[in-house]
Amino acid sequence: MNANHRESSDPSRTQQITLRGPAELADALPFMLGFHPTDSVVLVALDGERGRFGGRVRLGIPRSPLEWASTADHLAECLVDGGAKGGARPDGIVVFLCQDPAAGETGRVVMERLRPFAQHLRIACGALDIPVYEALCISDGLYFSYCCPDARCCPPDGTPLALSGTSVMAAAAAYAGVQVRGSLRDMESRFKPSGGPREEEQRAALDATAASIVPRIIEGAPGEGREEVRETTLTLARDVLRRFANPKRPGKESPVDPTDRTGRVSGAGAGAETAEGDAADDALVGTDEAAALIIGLQDRVTRDRAAEWMEGWEGTAALRLWRVLAKRCVSPYQEHAAAPLTLAGWVAWSTGDEPTARVALGLALHADPEYVFAQLLHQACNDGLDPESLRSCLRSERDARTAPSAPSAPSAPSVSRRVRMRATRPQGTRLTLRKPGRQTGEGERRSGAGVRPSGPATGKPGSGAPRHGGQRGSRSGR
């Protein structure tokens, strides 16, 4: 049914894969996203005569059926518009609805309950003249097809998914070095407050820190109060960053670049991907320190300068620090998590970890849907743009600021300076899907170059007094 061409980053490791029917299509979904998309609707574009898997959009399934029609219209428009910006509309779409059964439900009950949503999605895509080749529901270890009427291959009670690691897609992914990080729920939990007795302590520290910092920004001499807070925040962040590279020497600067020859951070807990590793990272940041960093990062220029820690040992350590800070944004400071979550998404994308980037940026937009930097990065990441343009800009800003000839007085980048995110085809996986008898002409999608992260991405100065977020604290830019 489906021809699938897959490439690794090494041209010598190019291989051809054939996906035969809905079973292997369902098995391919986690490898396309990098995680199992729990409670999600996913639309994947098909491009060209051979049906290469192109752009994709994912969203949590709305709880209210009253939202399904508008959500379907929005998702279809996002996917089609994204392809149009790149110069080619999709030739087809595959729909996935993924949801675990609630108590007392079976996979078939979930499938029937979501059937109207699947129909809304098919209608929305059809209204844009894009056919839906397949619509699958994945629930309780089973897949169900909304499109295939043949009970021999798609029985109404569902078909078990392939055992983990046994499919041709799993073998190809292992060969290409593609990893599935677990479920979306598990990945999101690493960025969310976990509760416990320390939560009240962290809340009190955030209250006290906000009461101390905000007056210094608002009531001080023009520019001086905010600049003092900015430098204090960045100095503290640098000190804490070193702890993640040298856990045995907290708070002390190391005269040696704390990386091994592979660029990985040395020291205990480096690259930790377990609950124990996250707990060890959390222990490296004090309650008052976390509060000072969270409140300080609400300043846009501070955040943009912190974004310069994006590669090498700094990038690895920064991702762990931003994850800790996001988990410390306890109620009612959830909106403040947008800054560390966006920084985490940026570092993950910059270092090639797109699944983590999408999860972190999605959470940032959930915390603050109007957070501009997160919006731009999320769009750029989903459009397959190259982060090197933004990395290059941040390096230039850092070099200009630290050059001996730079003026002694702190200065922000020019408002007119913008980053042009150039479109490139990302290395790694390329998937294709062939529909028998469909001859539409081969046309590769080119990612659009129209995303221009001005201001937030290039460090434009904030304007006006800090904006209060929620019930406490302050936020002075996006």
Short mmCIF file of C-alpha atoms in Angstrom, two decimals:
data_model
loop_
_atom_site.label_atom_id
_atom_site.label_comp_id
_atom_site.label_asym_id
_atom_site.label_seq_id
_atom_site.Cartn_x
_atom_site.Cartn_y
_atom_site.Cartn_z
CA MET A 1 0.00 0.00 0.00
CA ASN A 2 2.58 2.54 1.07
CA ALA A 3 6.07 3.10 -0.27
CA ASN A 4 8.30 4.75 2.25
CA HIS A 5 11.74 6.17 1.51
CA ARG A 6 13.80 6.88 4.58
CA GLU A 7 17.18 8.58 4.87
CA SER A 8 19.58 8.88 7.74
CA SER A 9 21.95 11.81 8.23
CA ASP A 10 24.63 9.65 6.63
CA PRO A 11 24.04 9.48 2.86
CA SER A 12 25.69 6.08 2.76
CA ARG A 13 22.93 4.72 5.02
CA THR A 14 20.01 5.48 2.67
CA GLN A 15 17.42 2.72 2.56
CA GLN A 16 14.00 1.98 1.12
CA ILE A 17 11.11 0.94 3.34
CA THR A 18 7.67 -0.19 2.30
CA LEU A 19 4.75 0.35 4.66
CA ARG A 20 2.02 -2.13 3.84
CA GLY A 21 -1.38 -1.10 5.11
CA PRO A 22 -2.72 0.70 8.18
CA ALA A 23 -0.84 -1.54 10.63
CA GLU A 24 2.61 -0.34 9.60
CA LEU A 25 1.29 3.19 9.18
CA ALA A 26 0.15 3.16 12.82
CA ASP A 27 3.47 1.70 13.88
CA ALA A 28 5.34 4.52 12.11
CA LEU A 29 3.65 7.35 14.02
CA PRO A 30 5.87 7.34 17.16
CA PHE A 31 8.99 7.30 14.99
CA MET A 32 7.76 10.33 13.03
CA LEU A 33 7.16 12.32 16.22
CA GLY A 34 9.83 10.88 18.51
CA PHE A 35 7.28 9.91 21.19
CA HIS A 36 3.94 8.17 21.63
CA PRO A 37 1.32 10.94 21.24
CA THR A 38 -1.08 10.24 24.09
CA ASP A 39 -4.43 12.07 23.97
CA SER A 40 -3.54 13.74 20.67
CA VAL A 41 -4.81 14.38 17.18
CA VAL A 42 -2.03 14.30 14.58
CA LEU A 43 -2.26 15.31 10.92
CA VAL A 44 0.58 14.33 8.59
CA ALA A 45 0.93 15.78 5.09
CA LEU A 46 1.79 13.65 2.07
CA ASP A 47 3.83 15.30 -0.67
CA GLY A 48 4.48 14.42 -4.27
CA GLU A 49 3.73 11.42 -6.44
CA ARG A 50 5.44 9.07 -4.00
CA GLY A 51 3.66 10.58 -1.03
CA ARG A 52 6.62 11.56 1.14
CA PHE A 53 5.63 12.32 4.69
CA GLY A 54 5.91 16.09 5.01
CA GLY A 55 4.66 18.62 7.54
CA ARG A 56 2.70 17.56 10.57
CA VAL A 57 0.62 19.17 13.28
CA ARG A 58 -0.34 17.79 16.69
CA LEU A 59 -2.85 19.04 19.24
CA GLY A 60 -4.49 17.67 22.34
CA ILE A 61 -7.94 16.25 21.63
CA PRO A 62 -10.53 18.79 22.86
CA ARG A 63 -12.61 17.42 25.70
CA SER A 64 -15.83 18.97 24.48
CA PRO A 65 -17.30 17.62 21.20
CA LEU A 66 -18.60 21.14 20.62
CA GLU A 67 -14.99 22.18 19.86
CA TRP A 68 -14.27 19.39 17.39
CA ALA A 69 -15.51 21.14 14.23
CA SER A 70 -13.58 24.37 14.84
CA THR A 71 -10.48 22.42 15.89
CA ALA A 72 -10.63 20.34 12.72
CA ASP A 73 -10.87 23.47 10.57
CA HIS A 74 -7.94 25.06 12.42
CA LEU A 75 -5.66 22.02 12.15
CA ALA A 76 -6.37 21.50 8.46
CA GLU A 77 -5.70 25.16 7.70
CA CYS A 78 -2.45 25.12 9.69
CA LEU A 79 -1.14 22.07 7.86
CA VAL A 80 -2.15 23.26 4.40
CA ASP A 81 -1.00 26.85 4.96
CA GLY A 82 2.35 25.60 6.23
CA GLY A 83 2.84 23.65 3.02
CA ALA A 84 1.72 26.59 0.89
CA LYS A 85 4.31 28.85 2.53
CA GLY A 86 6.94 26.33 1.51
CA GLY A 87 5.79 26.48 -2.09
CA ALA A 88 3.71 23.29 -2.27
CA ARG A 89 0.34 22.27 -0.90
CA PRO A 90 0.04 18.72 0.45
CA ASP A 91 -1.27 16.12 -1.97
CA GLY A 92 -2.94 14.17 0.80
CA ILE A 93 -3.26 13.85 4.57
CA VAL A 94 -3.18 11.02 7.10
CA VAL A 95 -5.12 11.51 10.34
CA PHE A 96 -4.32 9.87 13.67
CA LEU A 97 -6.50 10.04 16.80
CA CYS A 98 -4.66 8.70 19.85
CA GLN A 99 -6.38 8.37 23.22
CA ASP A 100 -6.25 5.87 26.06
CA PRO A 101 -9.56 4.44 27.32
CA ALA A 102 -11.09 5.96 30.44
CA ALA A 103 -12.23 3.74 33.31
CA GLY A 104 -14.79 1.27 32.02
CA GLU A 105 -14.03 1.98 28.36
CA THR A 106 -12.54 -0.23 25.68
CA GLY A 107 -10.55 0.76 22.65
CA ARG A 108 -13.60 0.30 20.45
CA VAL A 109 -15.66 2.61 22.67
CA VAL A 110 -12.97 5.28 22.31
CA MET A 111 -12.94 4.79 18.54
CA GLU A 112 -16.71 5.19 18.26
CA ARG A 113 -16.73 8.20 20.58
CA LEU A 114 -14.10 9.94 18.42
CA ARG A 115 -15.69 8.96 15.10
CA PRO A 116 -17.48 12.35 14.71
CA PHE A 117 -14.16 14.12 15.27
CA ALA A 118 -12.55 12.01 12.55
CA GLN A 119 -15.40 12.92 10.23
CA HIS A 120 -14.97 16.63 11.00
CA LEU A 121 -11.28 16.31 10.12
CA ARG A 122 -12.04 14.59 6.82
CA ILE A 123 -14.60 17.25 5.91
CA ALA A 124 -12.21 20.08 6.87
CA CYS A 125 -9.43 18.66 4.71
CA GLY A 126 -11.81 17.97 1.85
CA ALA A 127 -13.04 21.56 1.98
CA LEU A 128 -9.46 22.59 1.22
CA ASP A 129 -9.31 20.13 -1.70
CA ILE A 130 -6.91 17.82 0.14
CA PRO A 131 -8.02 14.17 0.41
CA VAL A 132 -7.60 12.16 3.61
CA TYR A 133 -6.05 8.87 2.55
CA GLU A 134 -6.36 7.24 5.95
CA ALA A 135 -7.78 8.08 9.37
CA LEU A 136 -6.74 5.84 12.25
CA CYS A 137 -7.72 5.67 15.89
CA ILE A 138 -5.04 4.23 18.21
CA SER A 139 -6.26 3.18 21.65
CA ASP A 140 -5.57 0.46 24.20
CA GLY A 141 -2.83 -1.12 22.09
CA LEU A 142 -5.16 -1.41 19.08
CA TYR A 143 -5.64 0.52 15.88
CA PHE A 144 -8.94 1.11 14.07
CA SER A 145 -9.44 2.48 10.57
CA TYR A 146 -12.20 4.99 9.83
CA CYS A 147 -11.59 4.64 6.09
CA CYS A 148 -11.06 0.94 5.34
CA PRO A 149 -14.33 -1.02 5.03
CA ASP A 150 -12.60 -4.39 4.73
CA ALA A 151 -13.08 -6.32 7.98
CA ARG A 152 -10.38 -8.79 6.92
CA CYS A 153 -7.61 -6.22 7.41
CA CYS A 154 -9.39 -3.71 9.67
CA PRO A 155 -11.88 -5.60 11.88
CA PRO A 156 -14.38 -3.48 13.85
CA ASP A 157 -12.93 -4.65 17.17
CA GLY A 158 -9.50 -3.34 16.23
CA THR A 159 -6.15 -4.87 15.40
CA PRO A 160 -3.26 -5.16 17.87
CA LEU A 161 -0.30 -2.92 17.20
CA ALA A 162 3.01 -4.57 16.41
CA LEU A 163 5.10 -5.57 19.39
CA SER A 164 7.71 -2.98 20.26
CA GLY A 165 10.87 -3.39 18.21
CA THR A 166 9.50 -6.09 15.89
CA SER A 167 8.31 -4.07 12.89
CA VAL A 168 10.25 -3.10 9.80
CA MET A 169 9.87 0.53 10.86
CA ALA A 170 11.44 -0.17 14.24
CA ALA A 171 14.36 -1.93 12.59
CA ALA A 172 14.88 0.95 10.17
CA ALA A 173 14.64 3.48 12.99
CA ALA A 174 17.24 1.61 15.02
CA TYR A 175 19.53 1.53 11.99
CA ALA A 176 19.08 5.28 11.46
CA GLY A 177 19.52 6.12 15.15
CA VAL A 178 15.94 7.36 15.63
CA GLN A 179 14.69 6.96 19.19
CA VAL A 180 11.19 7.03 20.69
CA ARG A 181 11.30 8.89 24.03
CA GLY A 182 8.27 7.23 25.61
CA SER A 183 4.84 8.80 25.85
CA LEU A 184 3.99 12.46 25.46
CA ARG A 185 2.60 12.40 28.99
CA ASP A 186 5.94 11.20 30.36
CA MET A 187 7.88 13.85 28.46
CA GLU A 188 5.58 16.64 29.63
CA SER A 189 5.80 15.52 33.25
CA ARG A 190 9.53 16.31 33.23
CA PHE A 191 8.68 20.01 32.77
CA LYS A 192 5.75 20.29 35.19
CA PRO A 193 5.68 20.87 38.96
CA SER A 194 5.55 17.54 40.74
CA GLY A 195 3.95 18.78 43.96
CA GLY A 196 5.17 17.72 47.36
CA PRO A 197 6.14 19.53 50.55
CA ARG A 198 8.62 21.87 48.81
CA GLU A 199 5.92 23.47 46.68
CA GLU A 200 4.71 25.81 49.41
CA GLU A 201 8.30 26.77 50.18
CA GLN A 202 8.91 27.60 46.52
CA ARG A 203 5.71 29.63 46.36
CA ALA A 204 6.76 31.69 49.36
CA ALA A 205 10.18 32.28 47.80
CA LEU A 206 8.59 33.46 44.55
CA ASP A 207 6.32 35.84 46.48
CA ALA A 208 9.25 37.31 48.40
CA THR A 209 11.50 37.59 45.34
CA ALA A 210 8.81 39.29 43.27
CA ALA A 211 8.16 41.77 46.08
CA SER A 212 11.89 42.55 46.18
CA ILE A 213 12.72 42.68 42.46
CA VAL A 214 9.68 44.42 40.98
CA PRO A 215 10.10 47.69 42.94
CA ARG A 216 13.76 47.86 41.95
CA ILE A 217 12.76 47.66 38.30
CA ILE A 218 9.84 50.07 38.51
CA GLU A 219 11.00 52.63 41.07
CA GLY A 220 14.72 52.85 40.29
CA ALA A 221 16.36 55.40 38.02
CA PRO A 222 15.45 54.92 34.35
CA GLY A 223 17.25 51.81 33.12
CA GLU A 224 19.38 51.33 36.20
CA GLY A 225 17.05 49.16 38.25
CA ARG A 226 16.25 46.79 35.43
CA GLU A 227 19.88 46.61 34.29
CA GLU A 228 21.03 45.79 37.82
CA VAL A 229 18.46 42.99 38.09
CA ARG A 230 19.44 41.78 34.63
CA GLU A 231 23.13 41.46 35.47
CA THR A 232 22.40 39.89 38.85
CA THR A 233 20.14 37.31 37.22
CA LEU A 234 22.64 36.40 34.51
CA THR A 235 25.51 36.15 36.99
CA LEU A 236 23.47 33.81 39.17
CA ALA A 237 22.42 31.77 36.14
CA ARG A 238 26.05 31.35 35.05
CA ASP A 239 27.03 30.18 38.50
CA VAL A 240 24.19 27.67 38.64
CA LEU A 241 24.96 26.51 35.10
CA ARG A 242 28.45 25.51 36.21
CA ARG A 243 26.97 23.31 38.91
CA PHE A 244 25.37 21.10 36.30
CA ALA A 245 28.76 20.68 34.66
CA ASN A 246 30.62 20.23 37.99
CA PRO A 247 28.09 18.87 40.52
CA LYS A 248 30.78 18.27 43.14
CA ARG A 249 31.77 21.92 43.18
CA PRO A 250 28.50 23.87 43.39
CA GLY A 251 28.73 27.61 42.95
CA LYS A 252 32.39 27.66 41.87
CA GLU A 253 33.75 28.61 38.51
CA SER A 254 35.91 26.04 36.78
CA PRO A 255 38.89 27.34 34.81
CA VAL A 256 38.53 24.37 32.44
CA ASP A 257 35.82 23.93 29.86
CA PRO A 258 33.81 21.13 31.55
CA THR A 259 33.33 18.92 28.51
CA ASP A 260 34.84 15.72 27.33
CA ARG A 261 36.07 15.31 23.77
CA THR A 262 32.59 14.44 22.53
CA GLY A 263 31.11 17.70 23.80
CA ARG A 264 29.10 16.01 26.54
CA VAL A 265 28.94 17.56 29.97
CA SER A 266 31.16 15.82 32.47
CA GLY A 267 30.13 15.11 36.02
CA ALA A 268 27.43 13.12 37.74
CA GLY A 269 23.98 13.33 36.29
CA ALA A 270 25.13 14.50 32.85
CA GLY A 271 22.47 13.78 30.26
CA ALA A 272 20.24 12.25 32.89
CA GLU A 273 17.01 10.92 31.40
CA THR A 274 15.53 9.30 34.51
CA ALA A 275 13.46 10.40 37.45
CA GLU A 276 16.55 9.99 39.62
CA GLY A 277 18.55 12.21 37.29
CA ASP A 278 15.84 14.88 37.34
CA ALA A 279 15.76 14.75 41.14
CA ALA A 280 19.55 15.16 41.24
CA ASP A 281 19.30 18.18 38.93
CA ASP A 282 16.57 19.68 41.09
CA ALA A 283 18.78 19.39 44.18
CA LEU A 284 21.43 21.59 42.51
CA VAL A 285 19.19 24.69 42.58
CA GLY A 286 18.13 26.32 45.85
CA THR A 287 14.60 27.56 46.43
CA ASP A 288 15.59 31.23 46.60
CA GLU A 289 17.89 30.85 43.59
CA ALA A 290 15.11 29.32 41.51
CA ALA A 291 12.77 32.15 42.48
CA ALA A 292 15.34 34.81 41.51
CA LEU A 293 15.99 33.16 38.15
CA ILE A 294 12.31 32.65 37.33
CA ILE A 295 11.39 36.26 38.10
CA GLY A 296 14.54 37.60 36.42
CA LEU A 297 13.89 35.66 33.19
CA GLN A 298 10.59 37.47 32.73
CA ASP A 299 12.72 40.33 31.34
CA ARG A 300 13.02 39.83 27.60
CA VAL A 301 16.65 40.94 27.25
CA THR A 302 17.71 38.70 30.14
CA ARG A 303 15.97 35.77 28.52
CA ASP A 304 17.55 36.45 25.12
CA ARG A 305 21.04 36.66 26.60
CA ALA A 306 20.41 33.38 28.42
CA ALA A 307 19.44 31.88 25.04
CA GLU A 308 23.10 32.23 24.04
CA TRP A 309 23.81 29.09 26.11
CA MET A 310 22.68 26.91 23.24
CA GLU A 311 25.47 24.49 22.29
CA GLY A 312 28.33 22.44 23.69
CA TRP A 313 28.46 21.87 27.42
CA GLU A 314 26.53 25.09 28.00
CA GLY A 315 23.61 23.87 25.94
CA THR A 316 23.48 20.51 27.70
CA ALA A 317 23.63 22.11 31.13
CA ALA A 318 21.20 24.90 30.20
CA LEU A 319 18.50 22.45 29.08
CA ARG A 320 18.66 20.76 32.48
CA LEU A 321 18.56 24.11 34.30
CA TRP A 322 15.55 25.37 32.31
CA ARG A 323 13.75 22.11 33.02
CA VAL A 324 14.31 22.57 36.76
CA LEU A 325 13.06 26.16 36.64
CA ALA A 326 9.94 25.17 34.69
CA LYS A 327 9.11 22.60 37.35
CA ARG A 328 9.52 25.27 40.06
CA CYS A 329 6.82 27.52 38.53
CA VAL A 330 4.18 26.47 41.03
CA SER A 331 0.70 27.94 41.30
CA PRO A 332 -0.08 30.82 40.79
CA TYR A 333 3.15 31.32 38.82
CA GLN A 334 2.34 28.88 36.01
CA GLU A 335 2.45 31.66 33.41
CA HIS A 336 6.02 32.46 34.40
CA ALA A 337 7.03 29.01 33.13
CA ALA A 338 6.74 30.28 29.54
CA ALA A 339 10.25 31.78 29.71
CA PRO A 340 12.21 28.70 30.93
CA LEU A 341 10.06 26.39 28.79
CA THR A 342 10.80 28.45 25.69
CA LEU A 343 14.50 28.46 26.50
CA ALA A 344 14.37 24.68 26.98
CA GLY A 345 12.63 24.30 23.62
CA TRP A 346 15.17 26.54 21.93
CA VAL A 347 18.17 24.66 23.34
CA ALA A 348 16.64 21.29 22.48
CA TRP A 349 15.95 22.41 18.91
CA SER A 350 19.40 23.98 18.60
CA THR A 351 21.06 20.74 19.70
CA GLY A 352 18.99 18.54 17.39
CA ASP A 353 16.45 17.18 19.88
CA GLU A 354 13.28 18.12 18.01
CA PRO A 355 10.85 15.90 20.00
CA THR A 356 11.83 17.57 23.28
CA ALA A 357 11.76 20.97 21.57
CA ARG A 358 8.18 20.50 20.37
CA VAL A 359 7.03 19.29 23.78
CA ALA A 360 8.67 22.18 25.66
CA LEU A 361 7.45 24.83 23.21
CA GLY A 362 3.95 23.37 23.28
CA LEU A 363 3.91 23.63 27.06
CA ALA A 364 5.23 27.20 26.85
CA LEU A 365 2.31 28.16 24.62
CA HIS A 366 -0.07 26.42 27.00
CA ALA A 367 1.35 28.51 29.86
CA ASP A 368 1.08 31.72 27.81
CA PRO A 369 -0.56 31.41 24.36
CA GLU A 370 0.64 34.92 23.45
CA TYR A 371 4.32 34.33 24.21
CA VAL A 372 5.82 35.54 20.93
CA PHE A 373 9.23 33.88 21.16
CA ALA A 374 7.60 30.49 21.76
CA GLN A 375 5.19 31.04 18.87
CA LEU A 376 8.00 31.80 16.43
CA LEU A 377 10.22 28.95 17.56
CA HIS A 378 7.33 26.47 17.52
CA GLN A 379 6.42 27.45 13.96
CA ALA A 380 10.03 27.36 12.80
CA CYS A 381 10.64 23.95 14.38
CA ASN A 382 7.48 22.48 12.88
CA ASP A 383 8.30 23.94 9.46
CA GLY A 384 11.67 22.18 9.46
CA LEU A 385 13.76 25.34 9.38
CA ASP A 386 17.45 25.39 10.22
CA PRO A 387 18.23 26.81 13.70
CA GLU A 388 21.72 27.82 12.57
CA SER A 389 20.49 31.22 11.39
CA LEU A 390 19.33 32.07 14.89
CA ARG A 391 22.43 30.53 16.46
CA SER A 392 24.60 32.68 14.21
CA CYS A 393 22.68 35.81 15.16
CA LEU A 394 22.99 35.08 18.89
CA ARG A 395 26.71 34.42 18.52
CA SER A 396 27.13 37.75 16.72
CA GLU A 397 25.26 39.61 19.44
CA ARG A 398 27.36 37.97 22.13
CA ASP A 399 30.62 38.68 20.30
CA ALA A 400 29.64 42.31 19.70
CA ARG A 401 28.74 42.77 23.36
CA THR A 402 31.95 41.21 24.67
CA ALA A 403 34.36 42.68 22.11
CA PRO A 404 37.04 45.00 23.61
CA SER A 405 35.83 47.88 21.43
CA ALA A 406 32.24 47.52 22.64
CA PRO A 407 30.91 50.53 24.61
CA SER A 408 31.06 50.19 28.36
CA ALA A 409 27.41 51.08 28.81
CA PRO A 410 25.07 48.14 28.22
CA SER A 411 23.26 48.38 24.93
CA ALA A 412 20.52 46.33 23.36
CA PRO A 413 20.57 45.16 19.76
CA SER A 414 19.04 47.43 17.16
CA VAL A 415 15.30 47.16 16.87
CA SER A 416 15.64 46.86 13.10
CA ARG A 417 17.85 43.76 13.33
CA ARG A 418 16.02 40.57 12.51
CA VAL A 419 16.87 36.94 12.13
CA ARG A 420 16.01 35.37 8.82
CA MET A 421 15.32 31.70 9.39
CA ARG A 422 16.48 30.04 6.18
CA ALA A 423 14.67 26.94 5.11
CA THR A 424 16.68 23.78 4.65
CA ARG A 425 15.65 20.22 4.39
CA PRO A 426 16.43 18.72 7.81
CA GLN A 427 18.86 15.86 7.93
CA GLY A 428 17.74 12.49 9.10
CA THR A 429 14.44 10.84 8.35
CA ARG A 430 12.53 11.24 5.14
CA LEU A 431 9.34 9.25 4.91
CA THR A 432 7.17 8.72 1.85
CA LEU A 433 3.80 7.20 1.25
CA ARG A 434 2.52 5.96 -2.08
CA LYS A 435 -1.13 5.71 -2.96
CA PRO A 436 -1.76 3.16 -5.75
CA GLY A 437 -2.90 4.73 -8.98
CA ARG A 438 -2.35 8.31 -7.79
CA GLN A 439 -0.29 10.33 -10.29
CA THR A 440 0.09 13.90 -9.09
CA GLY A 441 3.62 14.66 -10.19
CA GLU A 442 6.71 14.67 -8.04
CA GLY A 443 7.04 17.88 -6.08
CA GLU A 444 9.25 18.28 -3.05
CA ARG A 445 8.13 20.63 -0.36
CA ARG A 446 10.48 23.44 0.45
CA SER A 447 10.17 24.92 3.86
CA GLY A 448 9.29 28.59 3.88
CA ALA A 449 11.79 31.24 4.81
CA GLY A 450 9.23 33.71 5.99
CA VAL A 451 9.62 33.20 9.73
CA ARG A 452 11.42 36.22 11.09
CA PRO A 453 11.84 36.10 14.85
CA SER A 454 12.26 39.80 15.38
CA GLY A 455 12.54 41.28 18.80
CA PRO A 456 12.27 38.26 21.09
CA ALA A 457 14.73 36.20 19.11
CA THR A 458 17.26 38.95 18.63
CA GLY A 459 17.09 40.59 21.99
CA LYS A 460 15.15 43.79 21.41
CA PRO A 461 14.81 45.73 24.64
CA GLY A 462 11.60 45.56 26.59
CA SER A 463 9.49 48.67 26.73
CA GLY A 464 7.50 50.20 29.50
CA ALA A 465 6.96 48.91 32.99
CA PRO A 466 6.88 45.19 33.70
CA ARG A 467 3.56 43.52 33.03
CA HIS A 468 2.08 41.70 35.96
CA GLY A 469 1.41 38.05 35.31
CA GLY A 470 -1.22 36.21 37.29
CA GLN A 471 -1.68 37.27 40.87
CA ARG A 472 1.94 37.78 41.79
CA GLY A 473 5.29 38.65 40.25
CA SER A 474 5.96 40.61 37.11
CA ARG A 475 6.68 39.99 33.48
CA SER A 476 8.34 42.64 31.38
CA GLY A 477 8.36 41.30 27.87
CA ARG A 478 7.85 38.26 25.78
#
